[in-house]
Amino acid sequence: LAEAIPVASMAIIGRHNGAQDYEQCGEGLADSFWTTFLLGLAQFICIFFSAHAIYRWLNVPADMVSVGAPFLQLKSLGVLLIFTTLGLLGFMRAIKNTHIPMLLNVIGLVSFIFFDYVLVLGKFGFPHLGMMGSAVATIIQYGIMNLGAVGYILLNPAYKKYFAKVFFSIFNIFRMGRLVNLSWRIMIDKSIISFAYIWLAKMIAPMGKHAINSFDVVLKLERSAFLPVIAAASIITFLVSNRLGAKDV
């Protein structure tokens, strides 16, 4: 769901960038930022207050519910930050900057690995938070990526042409509605695939923790195989949209 808005936004911003309508690109970022923020906020609220019900619906053992639900509640704040991060990185990719998003992803990943290690195990004087430390590490990871992306966009002199004013001060409900209208089919497409995995997890859960963990390993390997394809699709989106805007077709 978090990927749907940035995909549509990249197409819109890329076309304006190709046509050299730079202020329209900045407004496109504002639309993408606020739309992803509101969708992420809705996800955060839904997951936070439904964490126990979600685990019970998945038919996992009772002791897993008591451990997993608080973890999921804290992790849900990271979900909100993931939404806004993807919107910000999508803007940079749409204007043909793939270098900085790559660096921010690397910095975020390194931050997660470090804080996951020290907070889960309580190393180097950090508190021993156990599994909750991993959720905190996710929040730190995407918090750093958000700050890095916002700072780069606002402080880079080359980007001043895109903004008549600070992008997050621009809120246009009608343009946001247009963006959602362009994105809802992508949302449905990705949500159906995601729900299929969730349903499969629900079917596997009664088999016990070993089956659940085995399924999780397979799922991660499958996602790793899909990542290069997703990256290639993003590149095609912003290249084609820029060429359409420049009428170079």
Tab-separated table of N, CA, C and O in Angstrom, residues 32-113:
chain	number	residue	atom	x	y	z
A	32	SER	N	2.143	14.224	-2.677
A	32	SER	CA	2.587	12.874	-2.348
A	32	SER	C	2.895	12.756	-0.854
A	32	SER	O	2.517	11.771	-0.203
A	33	PHE	N	3.558	13.772	-0.298
A	33	PHE	CA	3.936	13.734	1.121
A	33	PHE	C	2.705	13.654	2.012
A	33	PHE	O	2.611	12.799	2.899
A	34	TRP	N	1.743	14.546	1.786
A	34	TRP	CA	0.569	14.586	2.658
A	34	TRP	C	-0.334	13.376	2.449
A	34	TRP	O	-0.935	12.863	3.397
A	35	THR	N	-0.416	12.887	1.219
A	35	THR	CA	-1.244	11.709	0.972
A	35	THR	C	-0.637	10.484	1.633
A	35	THR	O	-1.347	9.701	2.286
A	36	THR	N	0.668	10.293	1.474
A	36	THR	CA	1.310	9.145	2.120
A	36	THR	C	1.268	9.291	3.640
A	36	THR	O	1.093	8.297	4.355
A	37	PHE	N	1.399	10.529	4.144
A	37	PHE	CA	1.337	10.734	5.593
A	37	PHE	C	-0.031	10.340	6.143
A	37	PHE	O	-0.129	9.630	7.156
A	38	LEU	N	-1.096	10.772	5.482
A	38	LEU	CA	-2.441	10.468	5.965
A	38	LEU	C	-2.752	8.972	5.853
A	38	LEU	O	-3.366	8.395	6.757
A	39	LEU	N	-2.312	8.347	4.763
A	39	LEU	CA	-2.502	6.905	4.638
A	39	LEU	C	-1.692	6.148	5.690
A	39	LEU	O	-2.175	5.179	6.290
A	40	GLY	N	-0.461	6.605	5.912
A	40	GLY	CA	0.376	5.987	6.939
A	40	GLY	C	-0.211	6.179	8.327
A	40	GLY	O	-0.166	5.266	9.162
A	41	LEU	N	-0.782	7.368	8.587
A	41	LEU	CA	-1.411	7.630	9.882
A	41	LEU	C	-2.607	6.702	10.099
A	41	LEU	O	-2.803	6.169	11.201
A	42	ALA	N	-3.396	6.508	9.038
A	42	ALA	CA	-4.539	5.596	9.132
A	42	ALA	C	-4.072	4.170	9.431
A	42	ALA	O	-4.672	3.469	10.257
A	43	GLN	N	-2.997	3.738	8.757
A	43	GLN	CA	-2.438	2.408	9.011
A	43	GLN	C	-1.938	2.302	10.450
A	43	GLN	O	-2.153	1.294	11.123
A	44	PHE	N	-1.249	3.328	10.908
A	44	PHE	CA	-0.715	3.343	12.277
A	44	PHE	C	-1.844	3.182	13.296
A	44	PHE	O	-1.768	2.343	14.203
A	45	ILE	N	-2.901	3.970	13.136
A	45	ILE	CA	-4.034	3.910	14.084
A	45	ILE	C	-4.698	2.537	14.041
A	45	ILE	O	-4.994	1.936	15.082
A	46	CYS	N	-4.912	2.036	12.833
A	46	CYS	CA	-5.573	0.740	12.664
A	46	CYS	C	-4.754	-0.386	13.308
A	46	CYS	O	-5.290	-1.204	14.067
A	47	ILE	N	-3.446	-0.422	13.022
A	47	ILE	CA	-2.602	-1.494	13.549
A	47	ILE	C	-2.425	-1.351	15.061
A	47	ILE	O	-2.489	-2.340	15.804
A	48	PHE	N	-2.235	-0.115	15.544
A	48	PHE	CA	-1.970	0.097	16.964
A	48	PHE	C	-3.141	-0.388	17.823
A	48	PHE	O	-2.942	-1.074	18.828
A	49	PHE	N	-4.348	-0.030	17.425
A	49	PHE	CA	-5.508	-0.383	18.246
A	49	PHE	C	-6.067	-1.774	17.936
A	49	PHE	O	-6.938	-2.265	18.662
A	50	SER	N	-5.575	-2.410	16.876
A	50	SER	CA	-6.084	-3.739	16.511
A	50	SER	C	-5.031	-4.825	16.652
A	50	SER	O	-5.270	-5.959	16.213
A	51	ALA	N	-3.893	-4.511	17.252
A	51	ALA	CA	-2.771	-5.457	17.287
A	51	ALA	C	-3.170	-6.794	17.915
A	51	ALA	O	-2.890	-7.864	17.359
A	52	HIS	N	-3.838	-6.759	19.067
A	52	HIS	CA	-4.228	-8.007	19.727
A	52	HIS	C	-5.227	-8.780	18.868
A	52	HIS	O	-5.125	-10.011	18.733
A	53	ALA	N	-6.184	-8.057	18.277
A	53	ALA	CA	-7.192	-8.720	17.445
A	53	ALA	C	-6.560	-9.345	16.202
A	53	ALA	O	-6.956	-10.432	15.774
A	54	ILE	N	-5.560	-8.665	15.627
A	54	ILE	CA	-4.875	-9.198	14.441
A	54	ILE	C	-4.192	-10.518	14.772
A	54	ILE	O	-4.314	-11.506	14.035
A	55	TYR	N	-3.486	-10.550	15.897
A	55	TYR	CA	-2.790	-11.780	16.270
A	55	TYR	C	-3.770	-12.911	16.580
A	55	TYR	O	-3.529	-14.071	16.221
A	56	ARG	N	-4.867	-12.579	17.250
A	56	ARG	CA	-5.857	-13.623	17.543
A	56	ARG	C	-6.478	-14.157	16.253
A	56	ARG	O	-6.712	-15.354	16.107
A	57	TRP	N	-6.732	-13.252	15.291
A	57	TRP	CA	-7.309	-13.671	14.011
A	57	TRP	C	-6.356	-14.590	13.253
A	57	TRP	O	-6.771	-15.488	12.528
A	58	LEU	N	-5.068	-14.397	13.436
A	58	LEU	CA	-4.066	-15.218	12.750
A	58	LEU	C	-3.919	-16.622	13.350
A	58	LEU	O	-3.130	-17.421	12.849
A	59	ASN	N	-4.654	-16.889	14.448
A	59	ASN	CA	-4.652	-18.222	15.072
A	59	ASN	C	-3.289	-18.627	15.626
A	59	ASN	O	-2.959	-19.809	15.650
A	60	VAL	N	-2.501	-17.641	16.053
A	60	VAL	CA	-1.200	-17.979	16.633
A	60	VAL	C	-1.394	-18.371	18.093
A	60	VAL	O	-2.425	-18.068	18.707
A	61	PRO	N	-0.417	-19.063	18.698
A	61	PRO	CA	-0.531	-19.443	20.107
A	61	PRO	C	-0.715	-18.224	21.012
A	61	PRO	O	-0.246	-17.121	20.696
A	62	ALA	N	-1.377	-18.432	22.162
A	62	ALA	CA	-1.701	-17.327	23.065
A	62	ALA	C	-0.450	-16.607	23.563
A	62	ALA	O	-0.450	-15.377	23.707
A	63	ASP	N	0.621	-17.370	23.836
A	63	ASP	CA	1.838	-16.709	24.330
A	63	ASP	C	2.464	-15.832	23.250
A	63	ASP	O	3.119	-14.831	23.550
A	64	MET	N	2.248	-16.172	21.984
A	64	MET	CA	2.744	-15.328	20.897
A	64	MET	C	1.957	-14.028	20.820
A	64	MET	O	2.514	-12.969	20.493
A	65	VAL	N	0.669	-14.065	21.125
A	65	VAL	CA	-0.159	-12.855	21.124
A	65	VAL	C	0.351	-11.876	22.178
A	65	VAL	O	0.508	-10.677	21.919
A	66	SER	N	0.630	-12.386	23.375
A	66	SER	CA	1.060	-11.507	24.468
A	66	SER	C	2.411	-10.865	24.191
A	66	SER	O	2.678	-9.741	24.627
A	67	VAL	N	3.273	-11.552	23.431
A	67	VAL	CA	4.582	-10.998	23.092
A	67	VAL	C	4.507	-10.154	21.828
A	67	VAL	O	5.105	-9.072	21.745
A	68	GLY	N	3.775	-10.654	20.835
A	68	GLY	CA	3.770	-10.021	19.520
A	68	GLY	C	2.955	-8.752	19.429
A	68	GLY	O	3.329	-7.823	18.699
A	69	ALA	N	1.815	-8.677	20.146
A	69	ALA	CA	0.936	-7.514	20.017
A	69	ALA	C	1.618	-6.211	20.442
A	69	ALA	O	1.558	-5.212	19.721
A	70	PRO	N	2.295	-6.151	21.613
A	70	PRO	CA	3.013	-4.912	21.974
A	70	PRO	C	4.105	-4.560	20.961
A	70	PRO	O	4.330	-3.380	20.663
A	71	PHE	N	4.785	-5.586	20.433
A	71	PHE	CA	5.807	-5.355	19.415
A	71	PHE	C	5.181	-4.729	18.170
A	71	PHE	O	5.699	-3.771	17.599
A	72	LEU	N	4.035	-5.270	17.733
A	72	LEU	CA	3.359	-4.756	16.542
A	72	LEU	C	2.872	-3.330	16.756
A	72	LEU	O	2.914	-2.504	15.840
A	73	GLN	N	2.410	-3.027	17.967
A	73	GLN	CA	1.951	-1.663	18.262
A	73	GLN	C	3.083	-0.659	18.117
A	73	GLN	O	2.902	0.424	17.546
A	74	LEU	N	4.249	-1.000	18.646
A	74	LEU	CA	5.396	-0.095	18.522
A	74	LEU	C	5.895	-0.050	17.082
A	74	LEU	O	6.252	1.014	16.570
A	75	LYS	N	5.885	-1.184	16.417
A	75	LYS	CA	6.333	-1.267	15.025
A	75	LYS	C	5.437	-0.422	14.113
A	75	LYS	O	5.888	0.077	13.072
A	76	SER	N	4.166	-0.235	14.499
A	76	SER	CA	3.231	0.509	13.656
A	76	SER	C	3.653	1.959	13.469
A	76	SER	O	3.334	2.574	12.451
A	77	LEU	N	4.380	2.517	14.439
A	77	LEU	CA	4.909	3.877	14.261
A	77	LEU	C	5.936	3.892	13.147
A	77	LEU	O	6.009	4.852	12.362
A	78	GLY	N	6.718	2.833	13.039
A	78	GLY	CA	7.659	2.715	11.929
A	78	GLY	C	6.950	2.641	10.588
A	78	GLY	O	7.452	3.136	9.583
A	79	VAL	N	5.745	2.043	10.568
A	79	VAL	CA	4.956	1.966	9.336
A	79	VAL	C	4.623	3.367	8.830
A	79	VAL	O	4.723	3.659	7.634
A	80	LEU	N	4.210	4.253	9.745
A	80	LEU	CA	3.925	5.642	9.373
A	80	LEU	C	5.140	6.298	8.735
A	80	LEU	O	5.030	6.989	7.706
A	81	LEU	N	6.314	6.079	9.308
A	81	LEU	CA	7.533	6.688	8.779
A	81	LEU	C	7.934	6.087	7.437
A	81	LEU	O	8.506	6.766	6.587
A	82	ILE	N	7.613	4.795	7.227
A	82	ILE	CA	7.901	4.161	5.934
A	82	ILE	C	7.120	4.858	4.823
A	82	ILE	O	7.647	5.120	3.737
A	83	PHE	N	5.843	5.172	5.082
A	83	PHE	CA	5.006	5.834	4.077
A	83	PHE	C	5.630	7.143	3.628
A	83	PHE	O	5.776	7.407	2.434
A	84	THR	N	5.977	8.010	4.580
A	84	THR	CA	6.515	9.324	4.213
A	84	THR	C	7.887	9.199	3.563
A	84	THR	O	8.214	9.957	2.651
A	85	THR	N	8.691	8.229	4.004
A	85	THR	CA	10.003	8.015	3.390
A	85	THR	C	9.873	7.685	1.914
A	85	THR	O	10.579	8.255	1.066
A	86	LEU	N	8.955	6.783	1.578
A	86	LEU	CA	8.785	6.387	0.180
A	86	LEU	C	8.316	7.561	-0.678
A	86	LEU	O	8.703	7.677	-1.841
A	87	GLY	N	7.487	8.429	-0.110
A	87	GLY	CA	7.048	9.607	-0.846
A	87	GLY	C	8.194	10.560	-1.151
A	87	GLY	O	8.305	11.076	-2.270
A	88	LEU	N	9.058	10.779	-0.177
A	88	LEU	CA	10.194	11.683	-0.366
A	88	LEU	C	11.216	11.112	-1.350
A	88	LEU	O	11.717	11.825	-2.228
A	89	LEU	N	11.513	9.817	-1.211
A	89	LEU	CA	12.471	9.205	-2.127
A	89	LEU	C	11.905	9.119	-3.539
A	89	LEU	O	12.638	9.233	-4.520
A	90	GLY	N	10.585	8.934	-3.636
A	90	GLY	CA	9.943	8.893	-4.945
A	90	GLY	C	10.109	10.198	-5.697
A	90	GLY	O	10.295	10.206	-6.919
A	91	PHE	N	10.048	11.330	-4.971
A	91	PHE	CA	10.244	12.633	-5.612
A	91	PHE	C	11.633	12.732	-6.216
A	91	PHE	O	11.799	13.164	-7.367
A	92	MET	N	12.649	12.332	-5.449
A	92	MET	CA	14.025	12.433	-5.955
A	92	MET	C	14.234	11.536	-7.166
A	92	MET	O	14.908	11.915	-8.121
A	93	ARG	N	13.655	10.353	-7.132
A	93	ARG	CA	13.784	9.463	-8.290
A	93	ARG	C	13.056	10.041	-9.505
A	93	ARG	O	13.528	9.902	-10.634
A	94	ALA	N	11.917	10.683	-9.269
A	94	ALA	CA	11.134	11.237	-10.379
A	94	ALA	C	11.901	12.319	-11.121
A	94	ALA	O	11.704	12.502	-12.322
A	95	ILE	N	12.779	13.055	-10.409
A	95	ILE	CA	13.574	14.089	-11.081
A	95	ILE	C	14.972	13.558	-11.422
A	95	ILE	O	15.938	14.313	-11.504
A	96	LYS	N	15.059	12.244	-11.565
A	96	LYS	CA	16.247	11.537	-12.049
A	96	LYS	C	17.424	11.549	-11.076
A	96	LYS	O	18.585	11.498	-11.494
A	97	ASN	N	17.125	11.598	-9.792
A	97	ASN	CA	18.183	11.484	-8.790
A	97	ASN	C	18.012	10.135	-8.086
A	97	ASN	O	17.197	9.996	-7.183
A	98	THR	N	18.769	9.153	-8.527
A	98	THR	CA	18.707	7.833	-7.898
A	98	THR	C	19.863	7.612	-6.919
A	98	THR	O	19.844	6.652	-6.146
A	99	HIS	N	20.846	8.508	-6.951
A	99	HIS	CA	22.046	8.350	-6.114
A	99	HIS	C	21.722	8.582	-4.632
A	99	HIS	O	22.074	7.751	-3.777
A	100	ILE	N	21.051	9.689	-4.337
A	100	ILE	CA	20.757	10.022	-2.940
A	100	ILE	C	19.785	9.020	-2.316
A	100	ILE	O	20.006	8.584	-1.173
A	101	PRO	N	18.700	8.621	-2.993
A	101	PRO	CA	17.856	7.568	-2.406
A	101	PRO	C	18.631	6.290	-2.080
A	101	PRO	O	18.372	5.655	-1.055
A	102	MET	N	19.589	5.932	-2.943
A	102	MET	CA	20.412	4.752	-2.667
A	102	MET	C	21.222	4.951	-1.385
A	102	MET	O	21.263	4.077	-0.504
A	103	LEU	N	21.863	6.128	-1.266
A	103	LEU	CA	22.663	6.409	-0.063
A	103	LEU	C	21.802	6.414	1.188
A	103	LEU	O	22.199	5.875	2.235
A	104	LEU	N	20.612	7.021	1.107
A	104	LEU	CA	19.726	7.068	2.272
A	104	LEU	C	19.270	5.669	2.674
A	104	LEU	O	19.151	5.361	3.864
A	105	ASN	N	19.025	4.814	1.696
A	105	ASN	CA	18.646	3.433	2.001
A	105	ASN	C	19.792	2.690	2.679
A	105	ASN	O	19.569	1.928	3.628
A	106	VAL	N	21.002	2.912	2.203
A	106	VAL	CA	22.167	2.265	2.815
A	106	VAL	C	22.361	2.768	4.241
A	106	VAL	O	22.582	1.981	5.179
A	107	ILE	N	22.268	4.096	4.433
A	107	ILE	CA	22.423	4.674	5.776
A	107	ILE	C	21.337	4.139	6.707
A	107	ILE	O	21.602	3.783	7.861
A	108	GLY	N	20.112	4.078	6.207
A	108	GLY	CA	19.015	3.564	7.018
A	108	GLY	C	19.226	2.110	7.395
A	108	GLY	O	18.992	1.711	8.545
A	109	LEU	N	19.685	1.306	6.448
A	109	LEU	CA	19.912	-0.114	6.710
A	109	LEU	C	21.027	-0.318	7.733
A	109	LEU	O	20.899	-1.132	8.663
A	110	VAL	N	22.123	0.426	7.573
A	110	VAL	CA	23.232	0.324	8.529
A	110	VAL	C	22.768	0.758	9.918
A	110	VAL	O	23.110	0.121	10.935
A	111	SER	N	21.968	1.823	9.977
A	111	SER	CA	21.430	2.287	11.264
A	111	SER	C	20.573	1.218	11.915
A	111	SER	O	20.666	0.969	13.123
A	112	PHE	N	19.729	0.565	11.097
A	112	PHE	CA	18.866	-0.480	11.650
A	112	PHE	C	19.695	-1.641	12.196
A	112	PHE	O	19.430	-2.133	13.301
A	113	ILE	N	20.689	-2.084	11.430
A	113	ILE	CA	21.505	-3.220	11.871
A	113	ILE	C	22.199	-2.897	13.193
A	113	ILE	O	22.228	-3.724	14.120
